[in-house]
Amino acid sequence: HFVNTGKLPSPAEYISKAPELAQARVRNNIIRDIVKTEETYIQGLTTLVNVFLTPLRTNKKKLLSEKDVKIMFSNAEQILSINKELFSALQMAMNSWPRSKIGEVFKKMAPYLKVYTTYINNFDLAANTVLNCEARNSKFAAWSAVSDSRMSFLPVYFSSAQLSPDRHAVFL
């Protein structure tokens, strides 16, 4: 980078550093995008837990059995907790970049991201459980219909956008 002498760098100095500066700008944009994506993901998971999972789990009318709720939502709370930690670490790394390395954050968090294995292994069963519960349980079907649309929590939880290859973990 340029030495701060109080005056603008010469054109030759600027041209010699241009590729380095362009690369730094691209990296900065990528880091900001990763952090913003993680923030949006956490907002969706928080909605899933607070608006759907918790009310179904604590509903005194017992719209669903504990078993069905567990199958549908698997380990969503654990995933949310880990992603909050990941988000916090990414924010700290972004704020101290370029001294910190974003890759180190993922390397450190990688063992914790294995919680997605349970979710992935449970995916088909969870989706089928939602459909079966709606078909056999009119109260649950009415409850889910009151939400914006049929199975409105599925786009948050089972989103294909969250399963896309450009996601840092090709999971939830």
mmCIF file with all atom_site columns, C-alpha atoms in Angstrom:
data_model
loop_
_atom_site.group_PDB
_atom_site.id
_atom_site.type_symbol
_atom_site.label_atom_id
_atom_site.label_alt_id
_atom_site.label_comp_id
_atom_site.label_asym_id
_atom_site.label_entity_id
_atom_site.label_seq_id
_atom_site.pdbx_PDB_ins_code
_atom_site.Cartn_x
_atom_site.Cartn_y
_atom_site.Cartn_z
_atom_site.occupancy
_atom_site.B_iso_or_equiv
_atom_site.pdbx_formal_charge
_atom_site.auth_seq_id
_atom_site.auth_comp_id
_atom_site.auth_asym_id
_atom_site.auth_atom_id
_atom_site.pdbx_PDB_model_num
ATOM 1   C CA . HIS A 1 1   ? 0.000   0.000   0.000   1.00 0.00 ? 1   HIS A CA 1
ATOM 2   C CA . PHE A 1 2   ? 0.950   3.623   -0.256  1.00 0.00 ? 2   PHE A CA 1
ATOM 3   C CA . VAL A 1 3   ? 3.105   5.434   2.232   1.00 0.00 ? 3   VAL A CA 1
ATOM 4   C CA . ASN A 1 4   ? 1.092   8.230   3.792   1.00 0.00 ? 4   ASN A CA 1
ATOM 5   C CA . THR A 1 5   ? 3.165   11.320  3.093   1.00 0.00 ? 5   THR A CA 1
ATOM 6   C CA . GLY A 1 6   ? 0.210   13.678  2.978   1.00 0.00 ? 6   GLY A CA 1
ATOM 7   C CA . LYS A 1 7   ? 0.237   13.936  -0.802  1.00 0.00 ? 7   LYS A CA 1
ATOM 8   C CA . LEU A 1 8   ? -1.304  11.830  -3.526  1.00 0.00 ? 8   LEU A CA 1
ATOM 9   C CA . PRO A 1 9   ? 0.757   8.980   -4.957  1.00 0.00 ? 9   PRO A CA 1
ATOM 10  C CA . SER A 1 10  ? 2.368   9.524   -8.314  1.00 0.00 ? 10  SER A CA 1
ATOM 11  C CA . PRO A 1 11  ? 0.623   8.008   -11.345 1.00 0.00 ? 11  PRO A CA 1
ATOM 12  C CA . ALA A 1 12  ? 3.408   5.426   -11.601 1.00 0.00 ? 12  ALA A CA 1
ATOM 13  C CA . GLU A 1 13  ? 2.954   4.417   -7.944  1.00 0.00 ? 13  GLU A CA 1
ATOM 14  C CA . TYR A 1 14  ? -0.803  4.200   -8.368  1.00 0.00 ? 14  TYR A CA 1
ATOM 15  C CA . ILE A 1 15  ? -0.550  2.119   -11.558 1.00 0.00 ? 15  ILE A CA 1
ATOM 16  C CA . SER A 1 16  ? 1.925   -0.243  -9.923  1.00 0.00 ? 16  SER A CA 1
ATOM 17  C CA . LYS A 1 17  ? -0.487  -0.832  -7.019  1.00 0.00 ? 17  LYS A CA 1
ATOM 18  C CA . ALA A 1 18  ? -3.719  -0.924  -9.081  1.00 0.00 ? 18  ALA A CA 1
ATOM 19  C CA . PRO A 1 19  ? -3.964  -4.739  -9.404  1.00 0.00 ? 19  PRO A CA 1
ATOM 20  C CA . GLU A 1 20  ? -3.364  -5.117  -5.662  1.00 0.00 ? 20  GLU A CA 1
ATOM 21  C CA . LEU A 1 21  ? -6.036  -2.538  -4.862  1.00 0.00 ? 21  LEU A CA 1
ATOM 22  C CA . ALA A 1 22  ? -8.544  -4.093  -7.267  1.00 0.00 ? 22  ALA A CA 1
ATOM 23  C CA . GLN A 1 23  ? -7.965  -7.508  -5.731  1.00 0.00 ? 23  GLN A CA 1
ATOM 24  C CA . ALA A 1 24  ? -8.428  -6.068  -2.236  1.00 0.00 ? 24  ALA A CA 1
ATOM 25  C CA . ARG A 1 25  ? -11.724 -4.457  -3.312  1.00 0.00 ? 25  ARG A CA 1
ATOM 26  C CA . VAL A 1 26  ? -12.979 -7.761  -4.736  1.00 0.00 ? 26  VAL A CA 1
ATOM 27  C CA . ARG A 1 27  ? -12.008 -9.610  -1.545  1.00 0.00 ? 27  ARG A CA 1
ATOM 28  C CA . ASN A 1 28  ? -13.699 -6.968  0.588   1.00 0.00 ? 28  ASN A CA 1
ATOM 29  C CA . ASN A 1 29  ? -16.916 -7.282  -1.444  1.00 0.00 ? 29  ASN A CA 1
ATOM 30  C CA . ILE A 1 30  ? -16.847 -11.075 -1.135  1.00 0.00 ? 30  ILE A CA 1
ATOM 31  C CA . ILE A 1 31  ? -16.322 -10.892 2.624   1.00 0.00 ? 31  ILE A CA 1
ATOM 32  C CA . ARG A 1 32  ? -19.185 -8.414  3.017   1.00 0.00 ? 32  ARG A CA 1
ATOM 33  C CA . ASP A 1 33  ? -21.420 -10.667 0.905   1.00 0.00 ? 33  ASP A CA 1
ATOM 34  C CA . ILE A 1 34  ? -20.579 -13.720 3.024   1.00 0.00 ? 34  ILE A CA 1
ATOM 35  C CA . VAL A 1 35  ? -21.355 -11.821 6.231   1.00 0.00 ? 35  VAL A CA 1
ATOM 36  C CA . LYS A 1 36  ? -24.610 -10.392 4.815   1.00 0.00 ? 36  LYS A CA 1
ATOM 37  C CA . THR A 1 37  ? -25.696 -13.853 3.600   1.00 0.00 ? 37  THR A CA 1
ATOM 38  C CA . GLU A 1 38  ? -25.001 -15.317 7.022   1.00 0.00 ? 38  GLU A CA 1
ATOM 39  C CA . GLU A 1 39  ? -26.992 -12.509 8.669   1.00 0.00 ? 39  GLU A CA 1
ATOM 40  C CA . THR A 1 40  ? -29.979 -13.180 6.393   1.00 0.00 ? 40  THR A CA 1
ATOM 41  C CA . TYR A 1 41  ? -29.706 -16.904 7.040   1.00 0.00 ? 41  TYR A CA 1
ATOM 42  C CA . ILE A 1 42  ? -29.745 -16.349 10.810  1.00 0.00 ? 42  ILE A CA 1
ATOM 43  C CA . GLN A 1 43  ? -32.800 -14.119 10.491  1.00 0.00 ? 43  GLN A CA 1
ATOM 44  C CA . GLY A 1 44  ? -34.608 -16.931 8.656   1.00 0.00 ? 44  GLY A CA 1
ATOM 45  C CA . LEU A 1 45  ? -33.590 -19.534 11.233  1.00 0.00 ? 45  LEU A CA 1
ATOM 46  C CA . THR A 1 46  ? -34.617 -17.211 14.069  1.00 0.00 ? 46  THR A CA 1
ATOM 47  C CA . THR A 1 47  ? -38.038 -16.804 12.455  1.00 0.00 ? 47  THR A CA 1
ATOM 48  C CA . LEU A 1 48  ? -38.307 -20.557 12.055  1.00 0.00 ? 48  LEU A CA 1
ATOM 49  C CA . VAL A 1 49  ? -37.541 -21.158 15.735  1.00 0.00 ? 49  VAL A CA 1
ATOM 50  C CA . ASN A 1 50  ? -39.526 -18.250 17.220  1.00 0.00 ? 50  ASN A CA 1
ATOM 51  C CA . VAL A 1 51  ? -42.571 -18.233 14.950  1.00 0.00 ? 51  VAL A CA 1
ATOM 52  C CA . PHE A 1 52  ? -42.991 -21.920 14.179  1.00 0.00 ? 52  PHE A CA 1
ATOM 53  C CA . LEU A 1 53  ? -40.970 -24.320 16.323  1.00 0.00 ? 53  LEU A CA 1
ATOM 54  C CA . THR A 1 54  ? -41.520 -22.728 19.730  1.00 0.00 ? 54  THR A CA 1
ATOM 55  C CA . PRO A 1 55  ? -45.289 -22.212 19.307  1.00 0.00 ? 55  PRO A CA 1
ATOM 56  C CA . LEU A 1 56  ? -45.742 -25.787 18.056  1.00 0.00 ? 56  LEU A CA 1
ATOM 57  C CA . ARG A 1 57  ? -43.640 -27.183 20.880  1.00 0.00 ? 57  ARG A CA 1
ATOM 58  C CA . THR A 1 58  ? -45.378 -25.172 23.619  1.00 0.00 ? 58  THR A CA 1
ATOM 59  C CA . ASN A 1 59  ? -48.920 -25.192 22.216  1.00 0.00 ? 59  ASN A CA 1
ATOM 60  C CA . LYS A 1 60  ? -51.265 -26.277 24.958  1.00 0.00 ? 60  LYS A CA 1
ATOM 61  C CA . LYS A 1 61  ? -53.713 -27.681 22.402  1.00 0.00 ? 61  LYS A CA 1
ATOM 62  C CA . LYS A 1 62  ? -50.943 -29.993 21.187  1.00 0.00 ? 62  LYS A CA 1
ATOM 63  C CA . LEU A 1 63  ? -51.419 -29.478 17.462  1.00 0.00 ? 63  LEU A CA 1
ATOM 64  C CA . LEU A 1 64  ? -48.610 -31.992 16.917  1.00 0.00 ? 64  LEU A CA 1
ATOM 65  C CA . SER A 1 65  ? -46.949 -34.666 18.936  1.00 0.00 ? 65  SER A CA 1
ATOM 66  C CA . GLU A 1 66  ? -43.505 -33.949 20.349  1.00 0.00 ? 66  GLU A CA 1
ATOM 67  C CA . LYS A 1 67  ? -42.194 -36.633 17.999  1.00 0.00 ? 67  LYS A CA 1
ATOM 68  C CA . ASP A 1 68  ? -43.613 -34.899 14.901  1.00 0.00 ? 68  ASP A CA 1
ATOM 69  C CA . VAL A 1 69  ? -42.243 -31.516 15.985  1.00 0.00 ? 69  VAL A CA 1
ATOM 70  C CA . LYS A 1 70  ? -38.820 -33.062 16.559  1.00 0.00 ? 70  LYS A CA 1
ATOM 71  C CA . ILE A 1 71  ? -38.869 -34.721 13.139  1.00 0.00 ? 71  ILE A CA 1
ATOM 72  C CA . MET A 1 72  ? -40.000 -31.544 11.350  1.00 0.00 ? 72  MET A CA 1
ATOM 73  C CA . PHE A 1 73  ? -37.506 -29.217 12.956  1.00 0.00 ? 73  PHE A CA 1
ATOM 74  C CA . SER A 1 74  ? -34.695 -31.662 13.658  1.00 0.00 ? 74  SER A CA 1
ATOM 75  C CA . ASN A 1 75  ? -31.788 -29.756 15.200  1.00 0.00 ? 75  ASN A CA 1
ATOM 76  C CA . ALA A 1 76  ? -32.755 -26.266 13.994  1.00 0.00 ? 76  ALA A CA 1
ATOM 77  C CA . GLU A 1 77  ? -31.990 -24.650 17.361  1.00 0.00 ? 77  GLU A CA 1
ATOM 78  C CA . GLN A 1 78  ? -28.518 -26.158 17.433  1.00 0.00 ? 78  GLN A CA 1
ATOM 79  C CA . ILE A 1 79  ? -27.892 -25.025 13.847  1.00 0.00 ? 79  ILE A CA 1
ATOM 80  C CA . LEU A 1 80  ? -29.074 -21.520 14.750  1.00 0.00 ? 80  LEU A CA 1
ATOM 81  C CA . SER A 1 81  ? -26.739 -21.364 17.734  1.00 0.00 ? 81  SER A CA 1
ATOM 82  C CA . ILE A 1 82  ? -23.720 -22.465 15.712  1.00 0.00 ? 82  ILE A CA 1
ATOM 83  C CA . ASN A 1 83  ? -24.514 -20.065 12.891  1.00 0.00 ? 83  ASN A CA 1
ATOM 84  C CA . LYS A 1 84  ? -24.798 -17.189 15.361  1.00 0.00 ? 84  LYS A CA 1
ATOM 85  C CA . GLU A 1 85  ? -21.275 -18.024 16.524  1.00 0.00 ? 85  GLU A CA 1
ATOM 86  C CA . LEU A 1 86  ? -20.098 -18.244 12.924  1.00 0.00 ? 86  LEU A CA 1
ATOM 87  C CA . PHE A 1 87  ? -21.700 -14.891 12.113  1.00 0.00 ? 87  PHE A CA 1
ATOM 88  C CA . SER A 1 88  ? -20.073 -13.220 15.102  1.00 0.00 ? 88  SER A CA 1
ATOM 89  C CA . ALA A 1 89  ? -16.652 -14.616 14.152  1.00 0.00 ? 89  ALA A CA 1
ATOM 90  C CA . LEU A 1 90  ? -17.136 -13.527 10.537  1.00 0.00 ? 90  LEU A CA 1
ATOM 91  C CA . GLN A 1 91  ? -18.076 -10.007 11.631  1.00 0.00 ? 91  GLN A CA 1
ATOM 92  C CA . MET A 1 92  ? -14.984 -9.758  13.828  1.00 0.00 ? 92  MET A CA 1
ATOM 93  C CA . ALA A 1 93  ? -12.790 -11.044 11.001  1.00 0.00 ? 93  ALA A CA 1
ATOM 94  C CA . MET A 1 94  ? -14.362 -8.624  8.525   1.00 0.00 ? 94  MET A CA 1
ATOM 95  C CA . ASN A 1 95  ? -13.825 -5.695  10.886  1.00 0.00 ? 95  ASN A CA 1
ATOM 96  C CA . SER A 1 96  ? -10.151 -6.537  11.313  1.00 0.00 ? 96  SER A CA 1
ATOM 97  C CA . TRP A 1 97  ? -9.509  -7.512  7.711   1.00 0.00 ? 97  TRP A CA 1
ATOM 98  C CA . PRO A 1 98  ? -6.914  -7.766  6.138   1.00 0.00 ? 98  PRO A CA 1
ATOM 99  C CA . ARG A 1 99  ? -5.138  -8.698  9.373   1.00 0.00 ? 99  ARG A CA 1
ATOM 100 C CA . SER A 1 100 ? -7.527  -11.580 9.942   1.00 0.00 ? 100 SER A CA 1
ATOM 101 C CA . LYS A 1 101 ? -8.313  -14.325 7.486   1.00 0.00 ? 101 LYS A CA 1
ATOM 102 C CA . ILE A 1 102 ? -11.899 -15.321 6.787   1.00 0.00 ? 102 ILE A CA 1
ATOM 103 C CA . GLY A 1 103 ? -10.736 -18.812 5.856   1.00 0.00 ? 103 GLY A CA 1
ATOM 104 C CA . GLU A 1 104 ? -9.444  -19.263 9.401   1.00 0.00 ? 104 GLU A CA 1
ATOM 105 C CA . VAL A 1 105 ? -12.965 -18.634 10.720  1.00 0.00 ? 105 VAL A CA 1
ATOM 106 C CA . PHE A 1 106 ? -14.381 -21.420 8.568   1.00 0.00 ? 106 PHE A CA 1
ATOM 107 C CA . LYS A 1 107 ? -11.482 -23.699 9.440   1.00 0.00 ? 107 LYS A CA 1
ATOM 108 C CA . LYS A 1 108 ? -12.120 -23.143 13.155  1.00 0.00 ? 108 LYS A CA 1
ATOM 109 C CA . MET A 1 109 ? -15.899 -23.625 12.807  1.00 0.00 ? 109 MET A CA 1
ATOM 110 C CA . ALA A 1 110 ? -15.745 -26.631 10.431  1.00 0.00 ? 110 ALA A CA 1
ATOM 111 C CA . PRO A 1 111 ? -16.073 -29.288 13.162  1.00 0.00 ? 111 PRO A CA 1
ATOM 112 C CA . TYR A 1 112 ? -19.248 -27.604 14.439  1.00 0.00 ? 112 TYR A CA 1
ATOM 113 C CA . LEU A 1 113 ? -20.823 -27.494 10.991  1.00 0.00 ? 113 LEU A CA 1
ATOM 114 C CA . LYS A 1 114 ? -21.173 -31.267 11.165  1.00 0.00 ? 114 LYS A CA 1
ATOM 115 C CA . VAL A 1 115 ? -24.508 -30.635 12.895  1.00 0.00 ? 115 VAL A CA 1
ATOM 116 C CA . TYR A 1 116 ? -25.897 -30.285 9.384   1.00 0.00 ? 116 TYR A CA 1
ATOM 117 C CA . THR A 1 117 ? -25.452 -34.035 8.916   1.00 0.00 ? 117 THR A CA 1
ATOM 118 C CA . THR A 1 118 ? -28.455 -34.694 11.160  1.00 0.00 ? 118 THR A CA 1
ATOM 119 C CA . TYR A 1 119 ? -30.508 -32.169 9.239   1.00 0.00 ? 119 TYR A CA 1
ATOM 120 C CA . ILE A 1 120 ? -29.544 -33.616 5.847   1.00 0.00 ? 120 ILE A CA 1
ATOM 121 C CA . ASN A 1 121 ? -30.218 -37.176 6.932   1.00 0.00 ? 121 ASN A CA 1
ATOM 122 C CA . ASN A 1 122 ? -33.634 -36.079 8.258   1.00 0.00 ? 122 ASN A CA 1
ATOM 123 C CA . PHE A 1 123 ? -34.643 -33.856 5.328   1.00 0.00 ? 123 PHE A CA 1
ATOM 124 C CA . ASP A 1 124 ? -36.978 -36.203 3.420   1.00 0.00 ? 124 ASP A CA 1
ATOM 125 C CA . LEU A 1 125 ? -38.601 -37.512 6.583   1.00 0.00 ? 125 LEU A CA 1
ATOM 126 C CA . ALA A 1 126 ? -39.197 -33.953 7.832   1.00 0.00 ? 126 ALA A CA 1
ATOM 127 C CA . ALA A 1 127 ? -40.807 -32.797 4.588   1.00 0.00 ? 127 ALA A CA 1
ATOM 128 C CA . ASN A 1 128 ? -43.015 -35.905 4.446   1.00 0.00 ? 128 ASN A CA 1
ATOM 129 C CA . THR A 1 129 ? -43.987 -35.492 8.098   1.00 0.00 ? 129 THR A CA 1
ATOM 130 C CA . VAL A 1 130 ? -45.240 -31.969 7.408   1.00 0.00 ? 130 VAL A CA 1
ATOM 131 C CA . LEU A 1 131 ? -47.355 -33.195 4.503   1.00 0.00 ? 131 LEU A CA 1
ATOM 132 C CA . ASN A 1 132 ? -48.683 -36.184 6.453   1.00 0.00 ? 132 ASN A CA 1
ATOM 133 C CA . CYS A 1 133 ? -49.540 -34.074 9.493   1.00 0.00 ? 133 CYS A CA 1
ATOM 134 C CA . GLU A 1 134 ? -51.435 -31.612 7.340   1.00 0.00 ? 134 GLU A CA 1
ATOM 135 C CA . ALA A 1 135 ? -53.332 -34.448 5.667   1.00 0.00 ? 135 ALA A CA 1
ATOM 136 C CA . ARG A 1 136 ? -54.325 -36.241 8.888   1.00 0.00 ? 136 ARG A CA 1
ATOM 137 C CA . ASN A 1 137 ? -54.569 -33.323 11.335  1.00 0.00 ? 137 ASN A CA 1
ATOM 138 C CA . SER A 1 138 ? -57.109 -30.646 10.416  1.00 0.00 ? 138 SER A CA 1
ATOM 139 C CA . LYS A 1 139 ? -56.035 -28.398 13.310  1.00 0.00 ? 139 LYS A CA 1
ATOM 140 C CA . PHE A 1 140 ? -52.428 -28.396 12.125  1.00 0.00 ? 140 PHE A CA 1
ATOM 141 C CA . ALA A 1 141 ? -53.567 -27.873 8.516   1.00 0.00 ? 141 ALA A CA 1
ATOM 142 C CA . ALA A 1 142 ? -55.643 -24.870 9.630   1.00 0.00 ? 142 ALA A CA 1
ATOM 143 C CA . TRP A 1 143 ? -52.748 -23.546 11.709  1.00 0.00 ? 143 TRP A CA 1
ATOM 144 C CA . SER A 1 144 ? -50.333 -23.765 8.784   1.00 0.00 ? 144 SER A CA 1
ATOM 145 C CA . ALA A 1 145 ? -52.938 -22.216 6.443   1.00 0.00 ? 145 ALA A CA 1
ATOM 146 C CA . VAL A 1 146 ? -53.306 -19.215 8.752   1.00 0.00 ? 146 VAL A CA 1
ATOM 147 C CA . SER A 1 147 ? -49.672 -18.489 8.087   1.00 0.00 ? 147 SER A CA 1
ATOM 148 C CA . ASP A 1 148 ? -49.030 -16.806 4.761   1.00 0.00 ? 148 ASP A CA 1
ATOM 149 C CA . SER A 1 149 ? -49.428 -20.021 2.782   1.00 0.00 ? 149 SER A CA 1
ATOM 150 C CA . ARG A 1 150 ? -49.481 -23.787 3.095   1.00 0.00 ? 150 ARG A CA 1
ATOM 151 C CA . MET A 1 151 ? -46.305 -24.903 4.891   1.00 0.00 ? 151 MET A CA 1
ATOM 152 C CA . SER A 1 152 ? -45.010 -21.326 5.015   1.00 0.00 ? 152 SER A CA 1
ATOM 153 C CA . PHE A 1 153 ? -42.087 -22.313 7.218   1.00 0.00 ? 153 PHE A CA 1
ATOM 154 C CA . LEU A 1 154 ? -40.720 -24.738 4.629   1.00 0.00 ? 154 LEU A CA 1
ATOM 155 C CA . PRO A 1 155 ? -39.239 -22.037 2.379   1.00 0.00 ? 155 PRO A CA 1
ATOM 156 C CA . VAL A 1 156 ? -37.231 -20.801 5.356   1.00 0.00 ? 156 VAL A CA 1
ATOM 157 C CA . TYR A 1 157 ? -36.141 -24.224 6.519   1.00 0.00 ? 157 TYR A CA 1
ATOM 158 C CA . PHE A 1 158 ? -35.937 -26.232 3.323   1.00 0.00 ? 158 PHE A CA 1
ATOM 159 C CA . SER A 1 159 ? -34.979 -23.440 0.942   1.00 0.00 ? 159 SER A CA 1
ATOM 160 C CA . SER A 1 160 ? -33.191 -24.450 -2.242  1.00 0.00 ? 160 SER A CA 1
ATOM 161 C CA . ALA A 1 161 ? -31.328 -21.145 -1.981  1.00 0.00 ? 161 ALA A CA 1
ATOM 162 C CA . GLN A 1 162 ? -29.830 -22.413 1.255   1.00 0.00 ? 162 GLN A CA 1
ATOM 163 C CA . LEU A 1 163 ? -28.861 -25.638 -0.488  1.00 0.00 ? 163 LEU A CA 1
ATOM 164 C CA . SER A 1 164 ? -27.075 -23.891 -3.375  1.00 0.00 ? 164 SER A CA 1
ATOM 165 C CA . PRO A 1 165 ? -23.392 -24.600 -4.084  1.00 0.00 ? 165 PRO A CA 1
ATOM 166 C CA . ASP A 1 166 ? -22.379 -20.995 -3.421  1.00 0.00 ? 166 ASP A CA 1
ATOM 167 C CA . ARG A 1 167 ? -23.440 -21.300 0.212   1.00 0.00 ? 167 ARG A CA 1
ATOM 168 C CA . HIS A 1 168 ? -20.381 -21.684 2.484   1.00 0.00 ? 168 HIS A CA 1
ATOM 169 C CA . ALA A 1 169 ? -21.749 -25.022 3.611   1.00 0.00 ? 169 ALA A CA 1
ATOM 170 C CA . VAL A 1 170 ? -23.889 -26.927 1.154   1.00 0.00 ? 170 VAL A CA 1
ATOM 171 C CA . PHE A 1 171 ? -26.466 -27.645 3.772   1.00 0.00 ? 171 PHE A CA 1
ATOM 172 C CA . LEU A 1 172 ? -29.457 -25.952 5.382   1.00 0.00 ? 172 LEU A CA 1
#
